[in-house]
Amino acid sequence: ADEWVELYNRSSVEVDLDGWTITRLVGDVDKPMVRLKGSVRPGTTFLIANFAPDDPRSRLAVRPHLISSSLSLPNTKLLLRLYDGDPEKGGRLVDVADDGAGSPMAGDSQAKGAMVRVLLDGDGSNPESWATARESMGWDPGATERGTPGASPSPGPASASAAAGGATAAQGDEREADPAAAASAPDTPT
């Protein structure tokens, strides 16, 4: 099943993501999951997915900026962290998604609803920062997944987009020149 994470750049400058790292909780240990390459322009998202849209296992209709088979979002104990470098070499924590306890804070694995960041300025480990996706865009015709992979958040209080079959530390907090992260995988609740 498709799993994807979005990073949203709410700053006014392009952000170079080369060397940035998304980690996830494995057991009780934070482990690197994806090393990023590329950049994200102001007001746009950077989509990371586990499959290309032409892969027979994928329902995505949009091309990700980065495809990584190591992207895997858990259905329990979801905790993603986004660092502006290698966390073991001094990379600074930029954002988090979820808290690593129990089920993800939003999303619906049965209805294939992604976990969406609704409070861009909110703490990514706070349940109030997340909601289950109600919109569907960026999917193949006939797909039942809910979420908007690759779409920029709409203006207003509910403006971050993180679809998750897990949560993502990468789609979350925004700092002045840092991208907000969003996680998404419709097969997992978050």
mmCIF file of C-alpha atoms in Angstrom:
data_model
loop_
_atom_site.group_PDB
_atom_site.id
_atom_site.type_symbol
_atom_site.label_atom_id
_atom_site.label_comp_id
_atom_site.label_asym_id
_atom_site.label_seq_id
_atom_site.Cartn_x
_atom_site.Cartn_y
_atom_site.Cartn_z
ATOM 1 C CA ALA A 1 0.000 0.000 0.000
ATOM 2 C CA ASP A 2 1.034 3.590 -0.547
ATOM 3 C CA GLU A 3 2.751 5.331 2.312
ATOM 4 C CA TRP A 4 3.779 8.931 1.962
ATOM 5 C CA VAL A 5 4.976 11.954 3.857
ATOM 6 C CA GLU A 6 4.814 15.590 2.846
ATOM 7 C CA LEU A 7 6.956 18.473 3.956
ATOM 8 C CA TYR A 8 5.345 21.888 3.595
ATOM 9 C CA ASN A 9 7.519 24.995 3.352
ATOM 10 C CA ARG A 10 5.564 27.850 4.890
ATOM 11 C CA SER A 11 8.551 30.180 4.869
ATOM 12 C CA SER A 12 9.321 32.837 2.255
ATOM 13 C CA VAL A 13 12.574 31.186 1.112
ATOM 14 C CA GLU A 14 13.460 27.954 -0.648
ATOM 15 C CA VAL A 15 14.715 25.290 1.780
ATOM 16 C CA ASP A 16 17.545 22.961 0.751
ATOM 17 C CA LEU A 17 16.664 19.521 2.159
ATOM 18 C CA ASP A 18 19.921 17.793 1.181
ATOM 19 C CA GLY A 19 21.089 15.793 4.179
ATOM 20 C CA TRP A 20 17.893 16.297 6.194
ATOM 21 C CA THR A 21 16.683 13.135 7.943
ATOM 22 C CA ILE A 22 13.309 11.696 8.896
ATOM 23 C CA THR A 23 13.515 9.225 11.763
ATOM 24 C CA ARG A 24 10.941 6.847 13.180
ATOM 25 C CA LEU A 25 10.587 4.938 16.383
ATOM 26 C CA VAL A 26 11.764 1.318 16.142
ATOM 27 C CA GLY A 27 11.016 -0.356 19.441
ATOM 28 C CA ASP A 28 12.027 2.394 21.828
ATOM 29 C CA VAL A 29 14.876 3.715 19.657
ATOM 30 C CA ASP A 30 14.777 6.596 17.153
ATOM 31 C CA LYS A 31 16.230 5.288 13.845
ATOM 32 C CA PRO A 32 16.895 7.100 10.548
ATOM 33 C CA MET A 33 14.226 6.151 8.001
ATOM 34 C CA VAL A 34 14.789 8.507 5.041
ATOM 35 C CA ARG A 35 17.667 10.835 4.121
ATOM 36 C CA LEU A 36 16.354 13.678 2.026
ATOM 37 C CA LYS A 37 17.617 15.162 -1.251
ATOM 38 C CA GLY A 38 16.210 18.139 -3.059
ATOM 39 C CA SER A 39 14.617 21.409 -2.077
ATOM 40 C CA VAL A 40 11.169 22.789 -1.393
ATOM 41 C CA ARG A 41 10.056 26.193 -2.654
ATOM 42 C CA PRO A 42 8.089 28.603 -0.463
ATOM 43 C CA GLY A 43 4.418 27.693 -0.125
ATOM 44 C CA THR A 44 4.820 24.244 -1.679
ATOM 45 C CA THR A 45 5.052 20.655 -0.490
ATOM 46 C CA PHE A 46 7.799 18.071 -0.944
ATOM 47 C CA LEU A 47 6.259 14.621 -1.380
ATOM 48 C CA ILE A 48 8.083 11.465 -0.281
ATOM 49 C CA ALA A 49 6.508 8.091 -1.120
ATOM 50 C CA ASN A 50 7.393 4.431 -0.921
ATOM 51 C CA PHE A 51 6.292 3.744 -4.525
ATOM 52 C CA ALA A 52 6.402 5.601 -7.842
ATOM 53 C CA PRO A 53 2.960 6.293 -9.350
ATOM 54 C CA ASP A 54 3.617 3.808 -12.180
ATOM 55 C CA ASP A 55 4.324 0.976 -9.698
ATOM 56 C CA PRO A 56 1.409 -1.508 -9.832
ATOM 57 C CA ARG A 57 1.186 -1.372 -6.009
ATOM 58 C CA SER A 58 0.582 2.390 -6.023
ATOM 59 C CA ARG A 59 -2.658 4.373 -6.336
ATOM 60 C CA LEU A 60 -0.834 7.738 -6.465
ATOM 61 C CA ALA A 61 -1.557 9.892 -9.504
ATOM 62 C CA VAL A 62 1.172 12.424 -8.646
ATOM 63 C CA ARG A 63 4.931 12.008 -8.935
ATOM 64 C CA PRO A 64 6.763 12.195 -5.589
ATOM 65 C CA HIS A 65 9.847 14.382 -5.260
ATOM 66 C CA LEU A 66 11.595 11.466 -3.557
ATOM 67 C CA ILE A 67 10.829 7.742 -3.701
ATOM 68 C CA SER A 68 12.222 5.608 -0.904
ATOM 69 C CA SER A 69 11.411 1.983 -0.209
ATOM 70 C CA SER A 70 12.567 2.608 3.381
ATOM 71 C CA LEU A 71 9.492 4.798 4.019
ATOM 72 C CA SER A 72 7.344 2.734 6.349
ATOM 73 C CA LEU A 73 4.770 4.176 8.724
ATOM 74 C CA PRO A 74 3.636 2.063 11.685
ATOM 75 C CA ASN A 75 0.031 1.565 12.817
ATOM 76 C CA THR A 76 1.063 1.806 16.469
ATOM 77 C CA LYS A 77 3.672 3.796 18.373
ATOM 78 C CA LEU A 78 3.969 6.305 15.551
ATOM 79 C CA LEU A 79 6.631 8.941 16.112
ATOM 80 C CA LEU A 80 8.378 10.654 13.236
ATOM 81 C CA ARG A 81 11.012 13.328 13.648
ATOM 82 C CA LEU A 82 12.431 15.697 11.044
ATOM 83 C CA TYR A 83 16.026 16.881 11.486
ATOM 84 C CA ASP A 84 17.921 19.436 9.402
ATOM 85 C CA GLY A 85 20.842 16.995 9.182
ATOM 86 C CA ASP A 86 22.005 13.721 10.663
ATOM 87 C CA PRO A 87 20.707 13.631 14.264
ATOM 88 C CA GLU A 88 23.795 11.677 15.333
ATOM 89 C CA LYS A 89 26.022 14.457 13.988
ATOM 90 C CA GLY A 90 24.264 17.464 15.475
ATOM 91 C CA GLY A 91 21.256 17.785 13.162
ATOM 92 C CA ARG A 92 18.648 20.067 14.733
ATOM 93 C CA LEU A 93 15.127 18.778 15.419
ATOM 94 C CA VAL A 94 12.733 20.716 13.169
ATOM 95 C CA ASP A 95 9.428 18.925 13.702
ATOM 96 C CA VAL A 96 7.685 15.862 15.084
ATOM 97 C CA ALA A 97 4.579 13.908 14.164
ATOM 98 C CA ASP A 98 2.684 12.001 16.845
ATOM 99 C CA ASP A 99 4.025 10.892 20.217
ATOM 100 C CA GLY A 100 5.004 7.232 19.860
ATOM 101 C CA ALA A 101 2.291 5.982 22.233
ATOM 102 C CA GLY A 102 -0.600 3.743 21.199
ATOM 103 C CA SER A 103 -2.470 4.355 17.957
ATOM 104 C CA PRO A 104 -1.672 7.322 15.718
ATOM 105 C CA MET A 105 -3.377 10.576 16.711
ATOM 106 C CA ALA A 106 -5.484 10.737 13.543
ATOM 107 C CA GLY A 107 -6.113 8.855 10.333
ATOM 108 C CA ASP A 108 -8.307 5.864 9.665
ATOM 109 C CA SER A 109 -6.786 2.633 8.373
ATOM 110 C CA GLN A 110 -10.184 1.070 7.653
ATOM 111 C CA ALA A 111 -11.443 4.012 5.574
ATOM 112 C CA LYS A 112 -7.950 4.722 4.174
ATOM 113 C CA GLY A 113 -7.956 8.236 5.600
ATOM 114 C CA ALA A 114 -4.602 9.982 5.971
ATOM 115 C CA MET A 115 -3.359 11.795 9.042
ATOM 116 C CA VAL A 116 -3.418 15.533 8.321
ATOM 117 C CA ARG A 117 -1.625 18.369 10.124
ATOM 118 C CA VAL A 118 -4.258 21.004 10.882
ATOM 119 C CA LEU A 119 -2.308 23.285 13.216
ATOM 120 C CA LEU A 120 0.919 24.264 11.462
ATOM 121 C CA ASP A 121 2.078 26.257 14.478
ATOM 122 C CA GLY A 122 0.958 23.524 16.852
ATOM 123 C CA ASP A 123 3.064 20.957 18.624
ATOM 124 C CA GLY A 124 3.237 17.863 16.366
ATOM 125 C CA SER A 125 3.070 15.619 19.443
ATOM 126 C CA ASN A 126 -0.289 17.133 20.454
ATOM 127 C CA PRO A 127 -3.427 15.338 19.203
ATOM 128 C CA GLU A 128 -5.117 18.701 18.514
ATOM 129 C CA SER A 129 -2.546 19.328 15.752
ATOM 130 C CA TRP A 130 -3.882 16.412 13.675
ATOM 131 C CA ALA A 131 -7.102 15.308 11.971
ATOM 132 C CA THR A 132 -8.239 12.543 9.655
ATOM 133 C CA ALA A 133 -8.341 13.539 5.978
ATOM 134 C CA ARG A 134 -11.769 14.124 4.459
ATOM 135 C CA GLU A 135 -10.631 15.277 1.015
ATOM 136 C CA SER A 136 -9.288 13.127 -1.784
ATOM 137 C CA MET A 137 -6.995 14.446 -4.512
ATOM 138 C CA GLY A 138 -3.856 13.138 -6.214
ATOM 139 C CA TRP A 139 -5.060 9.541 -6.557
ATOM 140 C CA ASP A 140 -5.759 7.295 -9.536
ATOM 141 C CA PRO A 141 -9.375 7.237 -10.794
ATOM 142 C CA GLY A 142 -11.484 4.964 -8.614
ATOM 143 C CA ALA A 143 -9.113 5.119 -5.629
ATOM 144 C CA THR A 144 -10.863 5.270 -2.262
ATOM 145 C CA GLU A 145 -7.969 6.780 -0.308
ATOM 146 C CA ARG A 146 -8.571 10.079 1.481
ATOM 147 C CA GLY A 147 -5.750 12.600 1.575
ATOM 148 C CA THR A 148 -4.131 15.081 -0.788
ATOM 149 C CA PRO A 149 -0.582 13.916 -1.565
ATOM 150 C CA GLY A 150 1.448 16.627 -3.237
ATOM 151 C CA ALA A 151 -1.131 19.388 -2.735
ATOM 152 C CA SER A 152 -0.246 22.506 -0.778
ATOM 153 C CA PRO A 153 -2.325 23.135 2.326
ATOM 154 C CA SER A 154 -5.345 25.330 1.817
ATOM 155 C CA PRO A 155 -5.342 28.684 3.597
ATOM 156 C CA GLY A 156 -6.879 28.883 7.018
ATOM 157 C CA PRO A 157 -6.465 27.190 10.355
ATOM 158 C CA ALA A 158 -6.619 23.682 8.935
ATOM 159 C CA SER A 159 -3.805 24.177 6.494
ATOM 160 C CA ALA A 160 -1.240 21.442 6.894
ATOM 161 C CA SER A 161 -1.530 18.293 4.903
ATOM 162 C CA ALA A 162 -0.231 15.058 6.246
ATOM 163 C CA ALA A 163 -1.702 11.853 5.096
ATOM 164 C CA ALA A 164 -0.659 8.964 7.098
ATOM 165 C CA GLY A 165 -0.737 5.341 7.387
ATOM 166 C CA GLY A 166 1.545 6.408 10.090
ATOM 167 C CA ALA A 167 2.477 9.828 11.202
ATOM 168 C CA THR A 168 5.387 11.847 10.241
ATOM 169 C CA ALA A 169 7.749 13.953 12.063
ATOM 170 C CA ALA A 170 8.461 15.506 8.800
ATOM 171 C CA GLN A 171 5.096 17.011 8.311
ATOM 172 C CA GLY A 172 4.666 19.073 11.221
ATOM 173 C CA ASP A 173 6.222 22.016 12.786
ATOM 174 C CA GLU A 174 7.122 25.044 10.954
ATOM 175 C CA ARG A 175 9.822 27.381 11.941
ATOM 176 C CA GLU A 176 10.603 30.592 10.103
ATOM 177 C CA ALA A 177 12.698 29.096 7.305
ATOM 178 C CA ASP A 178 11.912 25.466 7.930
ATOM 179 C CA PRO A 179 9.405 23.333 6.114
ATOM 180 C CA ALA A 180 6.462 21.976 7.993
ATOM 181 C CA ALA A 181 6.257 18.271 7.806
ATOM 182 C CA ALA A 182 3.329 16.072 7.035
ATOM 183 C CA ALA A 183 2.996 12.351 7.115
ATOM 184 C CA SER A 184 0.708 10.196 5.245
ATOM 185 C CA ALA A 185 -0.100 6.661 4.450
ATOM 186 C CA PRO A 186 -3.691 5.766 3.799
ATOM 187 C CA ASP A 187 -3.274 2.182 4.917
ATOM 188 C CA THR A 188 -2.466 3.210 8.435
ATOM 189 C CA PRO A 189 -4.367 5.321 10.880
ATOM 190 C CA THR A 190 -2.819 8.570 11.929
#
